[in-house]
Short mmCIF file of C-alpha atoms in Angstrom, two decimals:
data_model
loop_
_atom_site.label_atom_id
_atom_site.label_comp_id
_atom_site.label_asym_id
_atom_site.label_seq_id
_atom_site.Cartn_x
_atom_site.Cartn_y
_atom_site.Cartn_z
CA MET P 1 155.24 172.15 42.28
CA GLY P 2 159.10 171.38 43.15
CA GLY P 3 160.70 169.30 42.30
CA ALA P 4 163.34 172.16 43.05
CA VAL P 5 166.18 169.87 44.41
CA SER P 6 167.68 166.43 43.66
CA ALA P 7 165.58 163.16 44.56
CA GLY P 8 167.00 161.28 47.12
CA GLU P 9 167.36 157.22 49.09
CA ASP P 10 165.96 158.27 51.97
CA ASN P 11 163.95 161.37 53.97
CA ASP P 12 167.97 162.14 55.49
CA ASP P 13 168.61 162.23 52.11
CA LEU P 14 165.52 164.46 51.47
CA ILE P 15 166.96 166.78 53.81
CA ASP P 16 170.79 166.58 52.39
CA ASN P 17 169.61 168.23 49.22
CA LEU P 18 166.77 170.91 51.42
CA LYS P 19 169.37 171.74 53.54
CA GLU P 20 172.19 172.21 50.58
CA ALA P 21 169.33 174.17 48.24
CA GLN P 22 168.78 176.35 51.13
CA TYR P 23 165.09 175.76 52.31
CA ILE P 24 166.19 174.14 55.15
CA ARG P 25 168.06 177.06 57.86
CA THR P 26 167.65 176.43 61.12
CA ASP P 27 167.92 173.45 63.09
CA ARG P 28 164.78 173.45 64.71
CA VAL P 29 163.78 173.29 61.66
CA GLU P 30 166.13 170.20 59.90
CA GLN P 31 165.57 168.69 63.95
CA ALA P 32 161.49 168.33 62.98
CA PHE P 33 162.42 167.49 59.45
CA ARG P 34 164.70 164.65 60.53
CA ALA P 35 161.85 162.40 63.54
CA ILE P 36 159.15 162.89 60.77
CA ASP P 37 159.58 160.05 57.59
CA ARG P 38 157.43 161.92 55.16
CA GLY P 39 157.10 158.39 54.06
CA ASP P 40 154.55 157.66 56.64
CA TYR P 41 152.39 159.80 54.95
CA TYR P 42 151.94 158.12 51.51
CA LEU P 43 150.39 155.03 50.67
CA ASP P 44 152.24 152.07 50.07
CA SER P 45 151.90 151.74 46.95
CA TYR P 46 153.17 155.28 45.90
CA ARG P 47 156.31 155.35 48.59
CA ASP P 48 159.24 154.94 46.16
CA ASN P 49 158.21 158.67 45.54
CA ALA P 50 158.12 160.68 48.79
CA TYR P 51 161.11 161.73 48.56
CA LYS P 52 161.04 163.00 45.41
CA ASP P 53 160.31 166.97 45.20
CA LEU P 54 157.50 166.59 43.92
CA ALA P 55 153.53 167.30 45.23
CA TRP P 56 151.93 164.44 45.77
CA LYS P 57 147.88 163.60 45.60
CA HIS P 58 145.16 161.01 45.28
CA GLY P 59 142.13 161.35 45.80
CA ASN P 60 141.54 164.09 48.81
CA ILE P 61 144.14 162.95 50.21
CA HIS P 62 147.58 165.46 49.24
CA LEU P 63 150.77 166.94 50.20
CA SER P 64 152.67 169.67 49.25
CA ALA P 65 155.99 169.64 47.44
CA PRO P 66 158.84 169.42 50.73
CA CYS P 67 161.09 172.58 49.65
CA ILE P 68 157.24 174.28 50.25
CA TYR P 69 157.00 172.82 53.58
CA SER P 70 160.02 173.79 54.00
CA GLU P 71 160.24 177.77 53.28
CA VAL P 72 156.75 177.45 55.29
CA MET P 73 157.90 175.98 58.15
CA GLU P 74 161.07 179.26 58.70
CA ALA P 75 158.87 180.86 57.24
CA LEU P 76 156.73 180.98 60.14
CA LYS P 77 159.37 181.13 63.08
CA LEU P 78 157.54 178.98 65.47
CA GLN P 79 158.71 178.47 69.57
CA GLN P 80 158.07 176.65 72.20
CA GLY P 81 154.23 177.38 73.21
CA LEU P 82 153.35 179.17 70.02
CA SER P 83 149.42 178.57 68.78
CA PHE P 84 148.74 177.00 65.80
CA LEU P 85 146.49 176.74 63.58
CA ASN P 86 145.86 175.09 59.98
CA LEU P 87 144.05 176.18 57.31
CA GLY P 88 143.34 172.70 55.17
CA SER P 89 144.85 170.32 56.89
CA GLY P 90 145.03 167.44 54.88
CA THR P 91 148.48 164.55 55.82
CA GLY P 92 148.53 166.14 58.70
CA TYR P 93 152.11 165.89 57.71
CA LEU P 94 152.66 169.69 58.65
CA SER P 95 150.88 169.85 61.86
CA THR P 96 152.99 167.13 63.51
CA MET P 97 155.87 168.60 62.38
CA VAL P 98 154.97 172.06 63.89
CA GLY P 99 154.47 169.89 66.75
CA LEU P 100 157.75 168.87 67.53
CA ILE P 101 158.65 172.69 68.04
CA ILE P 102 155.66 173.78 69.77
CA GLY P 103 155.71 171.48 72.88
CA PRO P 104 153.34 170.68 75.65
CA PHE P 105 152.05 174.00 75.63
CA GLY P 106 151.09 175.37 72.67
CA VAL P 107 148.19 174.89 70.38
CA ASN P 108 148.02 173.16 67.77
CA HIS P 109 144.43 172.50 65.76
CA GLY P 110 143.61 171.88 62.13
CA VAL P 111 140.73 172.62 59.87
CA GLU P 112 140.42 169.95 56.69
CA LEU P 113 137.29 169.64 54.36
CA HIS P 114 137.38 166.47 53.10
CA LYS P 115 136.44 163.58 55.88
CA ASP P 116 138.17 160.71 54.60
CA VAL P 117 141.50 163.08 55.43
CA VAL P 118 140.86 163.97 58.34
CA GLU P 119 140.56 160.17 59.54
CA TYR P 120 143.82 158.98 57.52
CA ALA P 121 145.53 162.08 58.94
CA LYS P 122 144.52 159.90 62.58
CA GLU P 123 145.89 157.35 61.43
CA ARG P 124 149.39 158.39 60.80
CA LEU P 125 149.36 161.07 64.60
CA ASP P 126 148.36 157.33 65.99
CA GLU P 127 151.29 155.61 63.93
CA PHE P 128 153.96 158.36 64.64
CA ILE P 129 152.72 158.53 68.42
CA LYS P 130 152.79 154.48 68.75
CA ASN P 131 155.90 153.74 66.75
CA SER P 132 157.96 156.38 65.88
CA ASP P 133 160.87 157.06 69.14
CA SER P 134 161.03 160.38 67.46
CA PHE P 135 158.33 161.24 69.52
CA ASP P 136 160.14 160.14 73.13
CA ARG P 137 163.27 162.46 71.40
CA PHE P 138 161.40 165.82 71.78
CA GLU P 139 158.10 167.36 74.41
CA PHE P 140 155.35 166.41 71.65
CA CYS P 141 151.57 168.96 70.73
CA GLU P 142 149.15 166.43 69.71
CA PRO P 143 146.92 168.35 66.97
CA HIS P 144 144.12 168.61 67.00
CA PHE P 145 141.97 168.22 63.70
CA VAL P 146 138.06 168.94 62.51
CA VAL P 147 135.67 168.30 59.64
CA GLY P 148 134.95 171.45 58.24
CA ASN P 149 134.96 174.34 55.76
CA CYS P 150 138.34 176.97 56.30
CA LEU P 151 136.53 179.80 55.24
CA GLU P 152 133.52 179.05 57.64
CA ILE P 153 135.25 178.97 61.07
CA SER P 154 133.48 181.00 64.07
CA SER P 155 134.37 184.70 65.30
CA ASP P 156 134.35 184.23 68.67
CA SER P 157 137.06 181.58 67.84
CA HIS P 158 140.36 182.02 69.52
CA GLN P 159 143.11 184.30 67.61
CA TYR P 160 146.66 181.98 66.91
CA ASP P 161 149.97 183.49 66.68
CA ARG P 162 150.83 181.32 63.61
CA ILE P 163 148.23 180.31 61.27
CA TYR P 164 149.38 178.30 57.13
CA CYS P 165 146.65 178.44 54.73
CA GLY P 166 147.55 175.13 52.13
CA ALA P 167 145.25 176.03 49.06
CA GLY P 168 145.17 179.25 47.87
CA VAL P 169 144.03 183.00 48.91
CA GLN P 170 141.49 185.04 46.96
CA LYS P 171 142.24 188.14 47.27
CA ASP P 172 138.65 189.43 49.02
CA HIS P 173 138.90 187.00 51.52
CA GLU P 174 142.94 187.75 52.63
CA ASN P 175 141.48 189.71 55.27
CA TYR P 176 138.97 187.26 56.71
CA MET P 177 142.51 185.30 57.71
CA LYS P 178 143.94 188.09 59.11
CA ILE P 179 141.61 187.70 61.24
CA LEU P 180 142.56 185.29 62.72
CA LEU P 181 145.83 186.27 63.82
CA LYS P 182 147.04 187.50 66.92
CA VAL P 183 148.68 191.12 67.29
CA GLY P 184 152.32 190.08 66.57
CA GLY P 185 151.58 186.54 64.60
CA ILE P 186 152.13 185.71 61.05
CA LEU P 187 149.85 183.98 58.76
CA VAL P 188 151.77 182.03 55.81
CA MET P 189 149.44 181.80 52.43
CA PRO P 190 150.05 180.94 49.22
CA ILE P 191 147.75 184.32 46.98
CA GLU P 192 147.97 185.27 43.78
CA ASP P 193 150.33 183.08 43.32
CA GLN P 194 152.74 183.69 46.02
CA LEU P 195 153.65 182.53 48.52
CA THR P 196 153.63 185.21 51.31
CA GLN P 197 154.29 185.44 54.68
CA ILE P 198 152.13 188.16 56.98
CA THR P 199 152.65 189.65 60.29
CA ARG P 200 150.10 191.33 62.38
CA THR P 201 152.37 194.38 63.71
CA GLY P 202 148.58 196.11 65.14
CA GLN P 203 145.23 196.34 66.28
CA SER P 204 145.04 197.15 62.27
CA SER P 205 148.26 197.06 60.60
CA TRP P 206 150.22 194.51 58.52
CA GLU P 207 153.58 193.74 56.94
CA SER P 208 153.53 191.39 53.85
CA LYS P 209 156.51 189.56 52.23
CA ASN P 210 156.74 187.19 49.08
CA ILE P 211 158.84 183.97 49.76
CA LEU P 212 158.44 181.76 46.61
CA ALA P 213 156.70 181.75 43.32
CA VAL P 214 153.62 178.60 43.87
CA SER P 215 150.99 177.38 42.43
CA PHE P 216 148.40 176.12 44.50
CA ALA P 217 144.25 175.23 44.53
CA PRO P 218 142.45 177.45 45.08
CA LEU P 219 140.36 177.21 48.27
CA VAL P 220 137.13 175.23 48.20
CA GLN P 221 134.04 177.62 48.58
CA GLN P 222 130.96 175.64 50.50
CA SER P 223 127.66 176.01 48.30
CA ARG P 224 124.72 177.56 49.86
CA THR P 225 121.30 177.34 48.77
CA GLU P 226 118.80 179.57 49.57
CA GLY P 227 118.04 179.65 52.64
CA CYS P 228 120.53 177.94 54.70
CA LYS P 229 122.67 178.64 56.63
CA PRO P 230 126.37 177.25 56.65
CA GLU P 231 127.82 174.90 59.74
CA ALA P 232 130.03 176.93 61.75
CA VAL P 233 133.55 175.71 62.37
CA VAL P 234 134.54 175.94 66.10
CA LEU P 235 137.67 175.04 67.77
CA ARG P 236 137.03 176.68 70.99
CA GLU P 237 135.81 174.09 72.37
CA SER P 238 139.24 171.47 71.20
CA PRO P 239 141.82 170.47 73.18
CA PRO P 240 144.25 172.03 75.08
CA MET P 241 142.08 175.19 75.15
CA CYS P 242 140.93 173.50 77.98
CA VAL P 243 143.13 173.37 81.25
CA ARG P 244 144.97 170.23 81.90
CA THR P 245 145.24 167.79 84.59
CA LEU P 246 146.96 167.61 86.91
CA GLN P 247 147.90 164.05 85.85
CA ASP P 248 149.02 164.63 82.18
CA LEU P 249 151.46 167.61 83.73
CA ALA P 250 152.56 165.06 86.01
CA ARG P 251 153.40 163.12 82.77
CA ILE P 252 154.17 165.39 80.25
CA TYR P 253 158.07 166.56 84.02
CA ILE P 254 158.36 163.37 84.20
CA ARG P 255 158.87 162.20 80.72
CA ARG P 256 160.82 166.30 80.40
CA THR P 257 162.93 164.68 83.79
CA LEU P 258 163.75 161.53 82.38
CA ARG P 259 164.43 163.23 78.87
CA ILE P 260 167.11 165.27 80.72
CA LEU P 261 168.56 162.46 82.58
CA THR P 262 168.78 160.34 79.10
CA ASN P 263 170.50 163.77 77.01
CA GLU P 264 172.69 164.29 79.62
CA GLU P 265 174.26 160.09 80.35
CA HIS P 266 174.25 159.84 75.89
CA PRO P 267 174.89 162.78 74.71
CA ALA P 268 177.21 161.37 71.82
CA ARG P 269 173.64 160.02 70.36
CA ASN P 270 171.52 163.44 70.25
CA ASN P 271 173.18 165.10 68.08
CA THR P 272 171.09 165.52 63.89
CA GLN P 273 174.30 164.89 62.00
CA ARG P 274 174.28 162.44 59.73
CA VAL P 275 177.30 159.24 58.02
CA PRO P 276 179.76 161.85 55.39
CA GLN P 277 178.74 160.65 51.83
CA LYS P 278 181.66 158.69 50.18
CA ARG P 279 183.49 161.71 48.03
CA LYS P 280 183.23 161.08 44.52
CA ARG P 281 186.46 161.02 41.89
CA ARG P 282 186.05 163.84 39.01
CA PRO P 283 184.88 161.16 36.37
CA CYS P 284 187.89 160.66 32.86
CA ARG P 285 188.68 159.47 29.81
CA ARG P 286 190.84 156.96 29.55
CA ARG P 287 193.52 156.62 26.45
CA ARG P 288 196.05 154.67 25.52
CA ARG P 289 199.16 156.84 24.71
CA ILE P 290 200.42 156.72 21.10
CA ASN P 291 203.83 157.11 20.44
CA THR P 292 204.52 159.12 16.60
CA TYR P 293 207.66 159.82 14.88
CA VAL P 294 209.89 162.43 13.71
CA PHE P 295 212.65 162.55 11.79
CA VAL P 296 215.98 164.47 12.86
CA GLY P 297 218.27 164.63 10.36
CA ASN P 298 217.84 160.97 8.31
CA GLN P 299 217.15 158.89 11.43
CA LEU P 300 213.34 158.63 12.67
CA ILE P 301 212.94 158.92 16.09
CA PRO P 302 209.87 157.98 18.14
CA GLN P 303 208.39 160.62 19.86
CA PRO P 304 205.68 159.72 23.50
CA MET P 305 203.17 162.62 23.48
CA ASP P 306 201.97 163.20 26.59
CA SER P 307 197.88 164.10 26.32
CA GLU P 308 195.54 165.28 29.91
CA ASP P 309 193.81 162.35 29.94
CA ASP P 310 197.48 160.99 31.17
CA GLU P 311 197.40 163.52 33.27
CA CYS P 312 193.94 162.70 34.97
CA ILE P 313 195.02 158.88 35.47
CA GLU P 314 197.67 160.35 37.54
CA GLU P 315 195.36 162.32 39.41
CA GLU P 316 192.93 159.66 40.43
CA SER P 317 195.65 157.69 40.85
CA LYS P 318 196.75 160.09 43.76
CA GLU P 319 193.14 159.87 44.83
CA GLU P 320 192.75 155.90 45.22
CA GLU P 321 196.04 156.24 47.29
CA GLN P 322 195.08 158.78 49.82
CA GLU P 323 191.91 156.83 50.26
CA LYS P 324 193.50 153.73 51.63
CA ASP P 325 194.71 156.17 54.18
CA ILE P 326 191.24 157.24 55.99
CA GLU P 327 189.67 154.78 57.49
CA PRO P 328 186.99 153.04 56.06
CA VAL P 329 183.33 154.55 58.12
CA LYS P 330 181.58 152.56 59.98
CA PRO P 331 177.99 152.00 59.21
CA GLU P 332 175.70 154.20 61.99
CA GLU P 333 174.49 151.88 64.47
CA PRO P 334 170.92 152.06 65.19
CA ARG P 335 169.15 154.82 67.78
CA VAL P 336 168.48 153.27 70.64
CA ASN P 337 165.27 154.63 72.61
CA HIS P 338 167.06 155.48 76.37
CA LEU P 339 163.78 157.22 77.58
CA ARG P 340 162.04 154.27 76.38
CA ASP P 341 164.58 151.81 78.66
CA LYS P 342 164.53 154.42 80.97
CA ILE P 343 161.05 154.45 81.31
CA LEU P 344 160.82 150.15 81.86
CA SER P 345 164.00 150.53 84.19
CA LEU P 346 161.90 152.20 86.44
CA PRO P 347 161.13 150.49 89.67
CA LEU P 348 156.94 151.94 88.53
CA PRO P 349 153.64 149.15 88.70
CA GLU P 350 153.11 147.98 84.80
CA SER P 351 150.06 149.67 84.46
CA LEU P 352 152.19 152.98 85.74
CA LYS P 353 154.20 152.42 83.58
CA ALA P 354 152.24 152.13 80.62
CA TYR P 355 150.79 156.08 81.18
CA LEU P 356 154.16 157.13 80.99
CA LEU P 357 154.62 155.49 77.16
CA PHE P 358 151.59 157.23 76.39
CA TYR P 359 149.95 153.16 76.48
CA ARG P 360 152.76 151.87 73.58
CA GLU P 361 152.80 148.79 73.25
CA LYS P 362 156.98 148.68 70.75
#
């Protein structure tokens, strides 16, 4: 599934193409997509395919096409402080982007059937926190992944503001998914080959809207041997449902204050605009000018013939002259991590600096 937009050379190219095709329509979704490099969620030997609008699967590891994820992110209508449940959380790519929007006081849970995929997702998340400068440009709600079958979630589990299911849902499981949703919440899932947005408008009322025709592998149903009860997936005790410590709250607010100060000191670096691409000229075929001869009375007179290609050449030469007058675009300077620099410059013990930086060694 995918292929709706052109392939890009890097993550920013991919996002530009998704914007142009109107899959990404809001600033907050664009910022989240630009902050997380899709290539970081690929195995190294497959990274060349990361910026194509195609799904990728290797063993149990799976990523949906970028156009699908962008439609999902837009349909969820994410805001700060919301609770989010990702059923079939996979590599954690989507959950990490969601965490950048819902912020540190949200809830970000993922349920994944395969243990090896959960381990892979945790590795990718740890790599993002330790090495990505994007981690310091956002307030982040860290995803918490658990191993289990999303059709076996404990009946007393927490209800969520936003839910996404990354596998095809059969009709007889639709109500099961809906019950996990709070009143006023939004559920996005593929059902009957349609990516569907469901809003819970009351205790027993929902509104549905088809978003996009899709093809997803169906949810895996756990085989039940006679007399054996499947293990329930418990999410109630998962962080951050527990009360935050004062130490954790202090770190959140100190980093927030420092981020505001650095953004005020360096406003030019706080945008997601791209360097303008070089304008492409219209391709033209070039042909020689051919002289023909006509008789006028008894004389043979040469008659030049101007073709449309000559006009095209003239237009192209004008464009070249205009481009000479335009100043060349300077290459974009590497982004500076001002928050990190600010923390390191503070007159604080090294252990406290390390804590404010989430013990990052970069």
